[in-house]
Tab-separated table of C-alpha atoms in Angstrom:
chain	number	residue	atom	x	y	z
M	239	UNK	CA	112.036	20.132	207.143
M	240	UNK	CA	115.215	18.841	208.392
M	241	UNK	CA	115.311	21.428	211.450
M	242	UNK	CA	111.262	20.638	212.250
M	243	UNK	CA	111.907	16.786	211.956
M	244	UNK	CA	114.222	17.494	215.096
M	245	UNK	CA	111.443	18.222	217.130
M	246	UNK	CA	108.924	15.989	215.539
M	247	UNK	CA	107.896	13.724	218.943
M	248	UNK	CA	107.642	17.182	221.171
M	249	UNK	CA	105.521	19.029	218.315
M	250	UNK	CA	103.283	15.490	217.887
M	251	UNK	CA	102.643	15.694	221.738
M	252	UNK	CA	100.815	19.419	221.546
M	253	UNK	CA	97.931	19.859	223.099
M	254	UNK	CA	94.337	18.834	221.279
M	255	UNK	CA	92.096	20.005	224.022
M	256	UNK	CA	94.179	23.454	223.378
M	257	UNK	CA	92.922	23.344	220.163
M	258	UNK	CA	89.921	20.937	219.151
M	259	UNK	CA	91.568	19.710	216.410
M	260	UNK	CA	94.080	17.428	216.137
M	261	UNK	CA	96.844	18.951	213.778
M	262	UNK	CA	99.504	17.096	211.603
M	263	UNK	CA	103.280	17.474	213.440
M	264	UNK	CA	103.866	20.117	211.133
M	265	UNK	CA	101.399	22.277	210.966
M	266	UNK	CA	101.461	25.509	212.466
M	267	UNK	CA	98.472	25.725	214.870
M	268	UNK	CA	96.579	28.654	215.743
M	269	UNK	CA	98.889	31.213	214.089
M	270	UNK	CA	97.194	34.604	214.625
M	271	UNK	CA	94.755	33.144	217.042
M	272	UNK	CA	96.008	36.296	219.724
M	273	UNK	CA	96.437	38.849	217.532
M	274	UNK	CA	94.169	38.450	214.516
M	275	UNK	CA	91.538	40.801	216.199
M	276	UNK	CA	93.735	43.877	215.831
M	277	UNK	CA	92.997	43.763	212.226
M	278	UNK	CA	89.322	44.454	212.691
M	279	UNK	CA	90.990	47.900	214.678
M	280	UNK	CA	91.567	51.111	213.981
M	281	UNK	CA	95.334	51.011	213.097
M	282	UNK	CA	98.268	53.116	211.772
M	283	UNK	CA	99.730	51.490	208.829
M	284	UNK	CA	102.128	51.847	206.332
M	285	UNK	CA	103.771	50.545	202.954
M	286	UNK	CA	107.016	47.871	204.414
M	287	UNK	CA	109.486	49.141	201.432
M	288	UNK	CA	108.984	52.989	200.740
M	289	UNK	CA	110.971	55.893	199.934
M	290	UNK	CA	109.912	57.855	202.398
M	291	UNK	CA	108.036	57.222	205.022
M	292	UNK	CA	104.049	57.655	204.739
M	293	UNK	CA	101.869	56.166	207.443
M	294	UNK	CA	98.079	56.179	207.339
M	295	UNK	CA	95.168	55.774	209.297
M	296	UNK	CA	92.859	52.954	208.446
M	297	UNK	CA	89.168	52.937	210.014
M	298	UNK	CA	88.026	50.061	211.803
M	299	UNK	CA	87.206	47.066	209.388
M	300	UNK	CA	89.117	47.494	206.984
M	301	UNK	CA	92.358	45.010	206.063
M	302	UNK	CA	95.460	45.870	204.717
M	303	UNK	CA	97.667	43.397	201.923
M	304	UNK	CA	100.186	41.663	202.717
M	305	UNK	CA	102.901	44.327	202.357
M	306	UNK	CA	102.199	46.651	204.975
M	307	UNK	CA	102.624	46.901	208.848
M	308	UNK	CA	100.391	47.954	211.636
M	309	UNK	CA	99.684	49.551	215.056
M	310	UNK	CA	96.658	49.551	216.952
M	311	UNK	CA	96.407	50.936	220.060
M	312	UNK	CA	95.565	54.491	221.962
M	313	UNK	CA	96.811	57.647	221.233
M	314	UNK	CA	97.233	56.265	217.267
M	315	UNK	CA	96.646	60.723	216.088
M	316	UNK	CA	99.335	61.687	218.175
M	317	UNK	CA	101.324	58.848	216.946
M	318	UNK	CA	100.445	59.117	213.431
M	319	UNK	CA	101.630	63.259	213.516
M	320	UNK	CA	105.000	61.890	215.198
M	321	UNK	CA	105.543	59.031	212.352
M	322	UNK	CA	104.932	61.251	209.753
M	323	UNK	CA	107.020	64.215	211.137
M	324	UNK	CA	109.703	65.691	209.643
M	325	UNK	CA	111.580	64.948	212.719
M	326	UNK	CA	110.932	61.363	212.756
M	327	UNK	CA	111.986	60.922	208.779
M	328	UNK	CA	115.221	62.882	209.520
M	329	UNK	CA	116.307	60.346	212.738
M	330	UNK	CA	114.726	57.168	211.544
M	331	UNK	CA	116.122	56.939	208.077
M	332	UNK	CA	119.571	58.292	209.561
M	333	UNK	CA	120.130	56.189	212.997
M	334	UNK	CA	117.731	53.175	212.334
M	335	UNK	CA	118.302	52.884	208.399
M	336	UNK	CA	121.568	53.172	208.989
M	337	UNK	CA	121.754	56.736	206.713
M	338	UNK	CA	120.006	54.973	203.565
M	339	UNK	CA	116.535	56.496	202.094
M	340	UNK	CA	115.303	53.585	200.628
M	341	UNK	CA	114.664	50.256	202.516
M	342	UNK	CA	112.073	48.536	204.148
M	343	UNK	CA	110.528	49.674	207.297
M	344	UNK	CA	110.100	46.815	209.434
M	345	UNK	CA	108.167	46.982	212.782
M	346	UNK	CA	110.632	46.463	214.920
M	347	UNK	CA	112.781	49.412	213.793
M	348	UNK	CA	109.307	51.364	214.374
M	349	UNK	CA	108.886	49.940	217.956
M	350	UNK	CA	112.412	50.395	218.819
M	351	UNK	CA	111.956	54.401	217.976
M	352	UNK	CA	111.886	56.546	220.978
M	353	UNK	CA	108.250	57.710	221.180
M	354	UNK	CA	108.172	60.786	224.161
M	355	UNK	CA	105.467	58.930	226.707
M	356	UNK	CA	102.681	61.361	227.386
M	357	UNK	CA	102.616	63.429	230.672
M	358	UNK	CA	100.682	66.381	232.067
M	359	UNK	CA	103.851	68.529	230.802
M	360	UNK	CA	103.337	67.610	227.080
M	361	UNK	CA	99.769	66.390	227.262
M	362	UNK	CA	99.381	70.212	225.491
M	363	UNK	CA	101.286	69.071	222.612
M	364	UNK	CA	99.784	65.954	222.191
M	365	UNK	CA	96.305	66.980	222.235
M	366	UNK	CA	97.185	69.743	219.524
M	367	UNK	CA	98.982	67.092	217.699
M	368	UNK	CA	95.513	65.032	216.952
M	369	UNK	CA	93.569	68.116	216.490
M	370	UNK	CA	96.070	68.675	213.670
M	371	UNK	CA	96.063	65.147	212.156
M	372	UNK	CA	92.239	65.191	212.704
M	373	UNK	CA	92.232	68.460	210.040
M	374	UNK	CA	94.654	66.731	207.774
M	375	UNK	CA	92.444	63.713	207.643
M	376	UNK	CA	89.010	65.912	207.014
M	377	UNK	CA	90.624	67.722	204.504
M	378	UNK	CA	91.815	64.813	202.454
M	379	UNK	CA	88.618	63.418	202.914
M	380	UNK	CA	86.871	65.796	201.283
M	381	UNK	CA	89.382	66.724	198.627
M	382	UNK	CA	90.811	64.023	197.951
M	383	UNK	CA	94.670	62.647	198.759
M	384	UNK	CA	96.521	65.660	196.692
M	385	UNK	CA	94.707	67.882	199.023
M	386	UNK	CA	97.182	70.646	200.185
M	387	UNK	CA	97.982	70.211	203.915
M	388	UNK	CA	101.168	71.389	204.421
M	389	UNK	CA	100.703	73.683	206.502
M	390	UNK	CA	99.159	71.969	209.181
M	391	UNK	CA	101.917	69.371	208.362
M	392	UNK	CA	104.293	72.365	209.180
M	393	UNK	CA	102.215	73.027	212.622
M	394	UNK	CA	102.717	69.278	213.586
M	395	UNK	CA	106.776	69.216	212.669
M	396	UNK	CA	106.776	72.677	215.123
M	397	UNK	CA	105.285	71.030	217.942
M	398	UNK	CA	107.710	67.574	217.771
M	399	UNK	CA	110.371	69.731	217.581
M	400	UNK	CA	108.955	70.846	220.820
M	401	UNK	CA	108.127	67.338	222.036
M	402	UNK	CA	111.554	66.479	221.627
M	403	UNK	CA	113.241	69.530	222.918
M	404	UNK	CA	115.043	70.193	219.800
M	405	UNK	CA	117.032	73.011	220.160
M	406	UNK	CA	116.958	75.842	217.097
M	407	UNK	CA	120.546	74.171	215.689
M	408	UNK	CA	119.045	70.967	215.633
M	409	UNK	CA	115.859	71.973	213.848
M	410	UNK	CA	118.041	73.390	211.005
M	411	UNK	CA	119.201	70.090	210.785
M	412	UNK	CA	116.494	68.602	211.005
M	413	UNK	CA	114.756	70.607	208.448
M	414	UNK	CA	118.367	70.958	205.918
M	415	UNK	CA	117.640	67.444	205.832
């Protein structure tokens, strides 16, 4: 209160034609109003304090509580089979998590992770990528989350290795763990 009541005569002068309404100094106005339609997206989203990192897609419509983070945007398959590669879990919870397994995964460690952009040279990989995720998805669909995908999980981590340009030294690391 004491750090708002510093800027109580600028934050009393905002704009009511902005708005319609005429706000108390205090109040937060519009919060959301530019973003809250990503919600009603398709989105990639994911659990803020895991042990490991699991992200999801969620179908258009649907809302997620309070403890989770999102993406929308294009190219969310290919995305999804990077977050959720082996690859991915090995760097992110070493370099951004600073070595720890635990924590929260905040989305600006997420944004801040070096995501290959795609080109006619990888477009190949990327495009294999979804067809992968878009098994994985059927399958748990029809039997359920404990549905045995590894395999195709396995395909995925083989083609970010590629993506990346892992070398076969660095996959044993990678996959060592």
């Amino acid at each position: 209160y004491r750090h708002l009541s510093k800027y109580r005569q600028k934050l009393l002068n905002r704009n009511k034609e902005e708005t319609g309404k005429r706000y108390e100094w205090y109040a937060l106005q519009r919060y959301a109003s530019d973003y809250y339609p990503e919600f009603e997206k398709e989105k990639i989203v994911w659990q803020r304090v895991s042990k490991e990192q699991r992200f999801s897609i969620v179908d258009k419509g649907f809302y997620c509580e309070a403890t989770t983070h999102l993406i929308t945007g294009n190219n969310l398959r290919f995305l999804l089979g990077v977050l959720n590669s082996k690859m991915f879990g090995f760097a992110f919870y070493r370099f951004y998590m600073g070595g720890g397994i635990e924590g929260e995964i905040k989305g600006e460690f997420i944004g801040r992770f070096p995501i290959p952009p795609l080109t006619p040279q990888n477009k190949h990989i990327a495009d294999r990528i979804e067809e992968l995720v878009d098994q994985i998805i059927q399958k748990k669909k029809q039997n359920g989350c404990g549905a045995d995908t590894s395999d195709l999980e396995e395909q995925i981590d083989q083609l970010v290795y590629e993506l990346y340009g892992l070398t076969k030294e660095e996959i044993k690391i990678v996959e060592e763990g």
